[in-house]
Coordinates of N, CA, C and O in Angstrom, one line a residue:
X1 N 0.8 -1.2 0.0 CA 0.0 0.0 0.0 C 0.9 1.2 0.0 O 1.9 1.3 0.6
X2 N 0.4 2.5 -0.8 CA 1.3 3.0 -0.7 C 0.5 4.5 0.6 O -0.6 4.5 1.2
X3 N 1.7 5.7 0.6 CA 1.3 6.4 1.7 C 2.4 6.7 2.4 O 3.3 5.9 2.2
X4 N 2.8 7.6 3.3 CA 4.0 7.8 4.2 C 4.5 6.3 4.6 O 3.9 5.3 5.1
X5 N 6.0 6.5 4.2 CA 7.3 5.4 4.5 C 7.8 5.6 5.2 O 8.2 4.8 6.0
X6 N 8.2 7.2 5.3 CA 9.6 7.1 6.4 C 9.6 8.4 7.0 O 9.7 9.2 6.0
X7 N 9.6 9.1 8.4 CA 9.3 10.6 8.5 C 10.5 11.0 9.2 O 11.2 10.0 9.3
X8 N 10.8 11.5 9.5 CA 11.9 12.4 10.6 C 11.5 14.0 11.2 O 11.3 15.2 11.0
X9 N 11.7 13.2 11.9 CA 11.0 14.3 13.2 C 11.8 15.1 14.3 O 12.6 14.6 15.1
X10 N 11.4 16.7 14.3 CA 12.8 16.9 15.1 C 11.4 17.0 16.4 O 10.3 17.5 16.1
X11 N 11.9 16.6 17.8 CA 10.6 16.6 18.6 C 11.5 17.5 19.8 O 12.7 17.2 19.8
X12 N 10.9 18.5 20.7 CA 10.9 18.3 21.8 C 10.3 17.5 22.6 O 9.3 17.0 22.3
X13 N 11.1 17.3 24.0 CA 10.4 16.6 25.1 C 11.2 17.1 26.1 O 12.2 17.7 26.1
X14 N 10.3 16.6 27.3 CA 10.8 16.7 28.9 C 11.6 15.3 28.7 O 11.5 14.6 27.7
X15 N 12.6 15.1 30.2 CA 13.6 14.1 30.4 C 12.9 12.5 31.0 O 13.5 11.5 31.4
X16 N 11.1 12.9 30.9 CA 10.4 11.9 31.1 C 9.5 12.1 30.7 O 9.0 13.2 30.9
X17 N 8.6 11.0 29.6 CA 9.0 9.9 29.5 C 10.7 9.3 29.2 O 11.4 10.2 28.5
X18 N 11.5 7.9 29.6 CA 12.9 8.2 28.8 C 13.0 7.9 27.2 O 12.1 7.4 26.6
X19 N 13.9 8.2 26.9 CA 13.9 8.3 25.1 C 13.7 6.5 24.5 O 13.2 6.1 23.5
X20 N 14.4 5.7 25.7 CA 14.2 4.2 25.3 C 12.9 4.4 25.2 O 12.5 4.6 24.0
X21 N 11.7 4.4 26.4 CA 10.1 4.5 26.6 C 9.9 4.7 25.4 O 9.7 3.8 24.6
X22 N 10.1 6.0 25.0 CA 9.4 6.9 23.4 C 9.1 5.9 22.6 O 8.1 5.3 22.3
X23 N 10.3 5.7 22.3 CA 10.9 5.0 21.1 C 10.2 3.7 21.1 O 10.0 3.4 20.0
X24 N 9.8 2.6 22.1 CA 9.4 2.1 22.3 C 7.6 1.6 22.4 O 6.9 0.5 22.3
X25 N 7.5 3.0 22.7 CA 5.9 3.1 22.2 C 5.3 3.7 20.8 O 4.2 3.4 20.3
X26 N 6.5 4.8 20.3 CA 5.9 4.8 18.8 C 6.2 3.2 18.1 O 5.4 2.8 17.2
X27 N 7.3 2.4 18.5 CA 7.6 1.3 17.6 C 6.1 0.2 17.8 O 5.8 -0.6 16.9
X28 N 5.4 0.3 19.0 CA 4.4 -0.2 18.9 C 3.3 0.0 18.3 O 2.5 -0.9 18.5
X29 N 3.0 1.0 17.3 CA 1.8 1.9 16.8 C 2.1 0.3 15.3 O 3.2 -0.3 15.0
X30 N 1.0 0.2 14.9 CA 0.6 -1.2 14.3 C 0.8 -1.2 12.7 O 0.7 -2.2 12.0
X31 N 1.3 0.6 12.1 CA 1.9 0.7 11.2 C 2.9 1.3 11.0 O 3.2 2.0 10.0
X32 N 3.7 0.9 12.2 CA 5.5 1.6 12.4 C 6.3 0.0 12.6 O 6.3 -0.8 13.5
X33 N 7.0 0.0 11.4 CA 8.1 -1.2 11.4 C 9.0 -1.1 11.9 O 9.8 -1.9 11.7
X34 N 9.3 -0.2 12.5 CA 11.0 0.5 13.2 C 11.0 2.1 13.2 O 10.8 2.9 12.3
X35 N 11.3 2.4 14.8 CA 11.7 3.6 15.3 C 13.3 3.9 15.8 O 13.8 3.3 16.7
X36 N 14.1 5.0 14.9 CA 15.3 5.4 14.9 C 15.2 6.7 16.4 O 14.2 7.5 16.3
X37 N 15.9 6.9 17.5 CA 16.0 7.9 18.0 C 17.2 8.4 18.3 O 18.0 7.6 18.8
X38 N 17.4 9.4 18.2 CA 18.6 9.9 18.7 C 18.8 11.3 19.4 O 18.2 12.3 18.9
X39 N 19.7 11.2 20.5 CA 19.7 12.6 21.0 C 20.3 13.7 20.8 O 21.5 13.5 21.0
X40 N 20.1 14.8 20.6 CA 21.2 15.7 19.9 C 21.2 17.2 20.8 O 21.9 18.2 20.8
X41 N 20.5 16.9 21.3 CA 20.7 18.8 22.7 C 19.7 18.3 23.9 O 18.7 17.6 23.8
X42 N 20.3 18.8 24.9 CA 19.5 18.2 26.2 C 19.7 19.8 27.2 O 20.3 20.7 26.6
X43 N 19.3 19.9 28.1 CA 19.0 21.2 28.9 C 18.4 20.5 30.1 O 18.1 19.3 30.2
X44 N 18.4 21.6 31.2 CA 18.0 21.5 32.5 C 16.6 20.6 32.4 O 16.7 19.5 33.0
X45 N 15.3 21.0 31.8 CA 14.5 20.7 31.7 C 13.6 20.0 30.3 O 12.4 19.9 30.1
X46 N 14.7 19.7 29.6 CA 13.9 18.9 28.3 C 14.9 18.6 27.5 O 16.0 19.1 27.8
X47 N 14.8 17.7 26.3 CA 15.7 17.0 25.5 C 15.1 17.4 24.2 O 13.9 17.6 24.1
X48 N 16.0 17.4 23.1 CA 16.1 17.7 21.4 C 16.7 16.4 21.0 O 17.8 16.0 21.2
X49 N 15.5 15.8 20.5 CA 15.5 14.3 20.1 C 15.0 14.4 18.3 O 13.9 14.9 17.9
X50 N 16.1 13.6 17.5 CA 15.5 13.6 15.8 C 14.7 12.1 15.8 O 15.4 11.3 16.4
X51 N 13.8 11.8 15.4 CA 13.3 10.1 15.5 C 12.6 10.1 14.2 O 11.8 10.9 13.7
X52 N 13.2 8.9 13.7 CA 13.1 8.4 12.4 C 12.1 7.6 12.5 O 12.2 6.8 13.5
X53 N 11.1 7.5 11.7 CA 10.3 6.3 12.1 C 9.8 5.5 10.4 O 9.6 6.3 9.5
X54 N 9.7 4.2 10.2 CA 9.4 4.0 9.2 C 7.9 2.7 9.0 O 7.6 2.0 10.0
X55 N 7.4 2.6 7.9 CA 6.4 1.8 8.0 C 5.9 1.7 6.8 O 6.6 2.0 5.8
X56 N 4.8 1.3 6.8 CA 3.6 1.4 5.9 C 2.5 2.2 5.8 O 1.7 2.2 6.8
X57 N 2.1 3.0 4.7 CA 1.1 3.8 5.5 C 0.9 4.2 6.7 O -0.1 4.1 7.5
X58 N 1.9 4.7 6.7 CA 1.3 5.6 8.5 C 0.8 6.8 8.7 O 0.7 7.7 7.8
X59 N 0.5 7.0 9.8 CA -0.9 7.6 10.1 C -0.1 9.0 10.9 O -0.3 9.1 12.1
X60 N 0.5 9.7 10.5 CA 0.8 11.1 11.1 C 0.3 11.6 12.1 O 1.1 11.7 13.1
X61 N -1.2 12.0 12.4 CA -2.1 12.2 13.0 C -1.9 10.8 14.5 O -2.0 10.9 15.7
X62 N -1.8 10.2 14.1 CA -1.8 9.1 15.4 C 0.0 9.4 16.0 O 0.3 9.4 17.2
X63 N 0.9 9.5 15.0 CA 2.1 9.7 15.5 C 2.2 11.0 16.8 O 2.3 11.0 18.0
X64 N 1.9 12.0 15.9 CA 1.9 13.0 16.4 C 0.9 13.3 17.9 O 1.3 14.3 18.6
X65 N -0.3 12.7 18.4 CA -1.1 12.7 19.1 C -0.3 11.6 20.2 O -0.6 11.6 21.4
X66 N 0.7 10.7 19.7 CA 0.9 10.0 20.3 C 2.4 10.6 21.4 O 2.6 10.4 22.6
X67 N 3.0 11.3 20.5 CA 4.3 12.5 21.0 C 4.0 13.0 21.7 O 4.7 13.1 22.7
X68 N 2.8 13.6 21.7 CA 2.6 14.6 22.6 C 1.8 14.1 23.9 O 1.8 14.7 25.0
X69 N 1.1 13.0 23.6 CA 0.5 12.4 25.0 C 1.3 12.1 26.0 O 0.9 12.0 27.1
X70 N 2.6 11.9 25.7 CA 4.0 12.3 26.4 C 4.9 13.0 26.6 O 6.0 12.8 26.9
X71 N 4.0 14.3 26.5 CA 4.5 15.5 26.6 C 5.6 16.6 25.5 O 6.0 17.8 25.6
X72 N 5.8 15.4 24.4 CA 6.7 16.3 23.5 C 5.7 17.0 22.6 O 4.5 17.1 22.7
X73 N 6.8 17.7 21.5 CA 6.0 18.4 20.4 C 7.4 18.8 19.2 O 8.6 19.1 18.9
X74 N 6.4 18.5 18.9 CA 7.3 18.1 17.2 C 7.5 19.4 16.7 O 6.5 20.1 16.4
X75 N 8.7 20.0 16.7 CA 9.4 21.1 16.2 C 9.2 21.0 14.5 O 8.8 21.9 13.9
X76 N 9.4 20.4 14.2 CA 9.6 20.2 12.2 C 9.4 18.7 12.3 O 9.7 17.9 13.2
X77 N 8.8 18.6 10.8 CA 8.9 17.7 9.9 C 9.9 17.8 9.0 O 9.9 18.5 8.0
X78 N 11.1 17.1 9.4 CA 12.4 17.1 8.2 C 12.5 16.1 7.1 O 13.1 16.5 6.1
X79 N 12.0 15.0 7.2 CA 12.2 14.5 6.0 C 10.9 13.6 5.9 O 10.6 13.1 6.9
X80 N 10.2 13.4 4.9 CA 9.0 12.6 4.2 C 9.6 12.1 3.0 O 10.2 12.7 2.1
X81 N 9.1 10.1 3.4 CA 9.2 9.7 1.8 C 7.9 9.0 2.1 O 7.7 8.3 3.1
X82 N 6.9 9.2 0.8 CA 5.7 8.6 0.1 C 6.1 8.0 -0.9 O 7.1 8.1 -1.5
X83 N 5.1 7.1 -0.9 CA 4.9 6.4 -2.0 C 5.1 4.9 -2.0 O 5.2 4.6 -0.8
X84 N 5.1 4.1 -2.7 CA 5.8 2.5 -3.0 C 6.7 2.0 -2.3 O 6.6 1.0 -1.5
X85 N 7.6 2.6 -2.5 CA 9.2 2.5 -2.0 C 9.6 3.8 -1.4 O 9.1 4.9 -1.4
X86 N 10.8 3.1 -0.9 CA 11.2 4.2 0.1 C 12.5 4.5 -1.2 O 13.3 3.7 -1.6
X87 N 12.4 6.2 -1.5 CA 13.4 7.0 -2.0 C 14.8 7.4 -1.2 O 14.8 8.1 -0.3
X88 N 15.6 7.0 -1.7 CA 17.5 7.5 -0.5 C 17.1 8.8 -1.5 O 16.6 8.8 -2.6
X89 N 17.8 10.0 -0.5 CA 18.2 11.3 -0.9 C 19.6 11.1 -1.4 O 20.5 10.7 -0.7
X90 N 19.5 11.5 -2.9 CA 21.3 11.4 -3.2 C 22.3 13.2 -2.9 O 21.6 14.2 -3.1
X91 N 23.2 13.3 -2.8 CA 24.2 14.5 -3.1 C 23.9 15.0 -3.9 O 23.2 14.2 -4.6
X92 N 23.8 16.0 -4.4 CA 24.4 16.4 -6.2 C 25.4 17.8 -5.6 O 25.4 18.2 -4.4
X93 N 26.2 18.4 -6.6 CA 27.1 18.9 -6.5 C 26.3 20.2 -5.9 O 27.1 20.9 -5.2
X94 N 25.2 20.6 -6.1 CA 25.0 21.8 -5.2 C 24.8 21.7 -3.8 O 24.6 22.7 -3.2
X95 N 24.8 20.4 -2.9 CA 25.0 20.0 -1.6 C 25.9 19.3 -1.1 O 25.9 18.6 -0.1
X96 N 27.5 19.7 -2.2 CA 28.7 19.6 -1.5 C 29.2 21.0 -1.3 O 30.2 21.1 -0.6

């Protein structure tokens, strides 16, 4: 089926729920085949987490409702691939 494949997400959150938890409950959502997280800025009171997630037709609206019932919130959508298959972003000489 085709439909969102693979999203990347820059999220805030607080230091609870922990980033294993997160990651572990979007990986549970019934059209997410694998959740990527990683940490990249942390502060007194909250963490700057990018999380890749990928699947089949997934449901944004459930992702997102799901981030936040844990108190984050999704700063940007950085990367979307739709469709069939999942597209790799190549280089070209204007992004070296």
């Amino acid at each position: 089926m085709a439909g969102i494949r693979r999203l990347v997400l820059d999220v805030l959150k607080p230091h609870e729920p922990s980033n294993l938890l997160l990651a572990k409950i979007l990986s549970e959502l019934e059209f997410v085949d694998g959740v990527n997280l990683s940490l990249y800025e942390i502060d007194q009171n909250t963490e700057n987490v990018k999380i890749t997630i990928v699947g089949d037709d997934m449901d944004f609206d459930e992702i997102k409702k799901t981030i936040e019932s844990l108190g984050g919130v999704i700063h940007s959508v950085d990367e979307v691939v739709a469709g069939k298959r999942i597209v790799e972003t190549v280089l070209t000489e204007q992004d070296r």
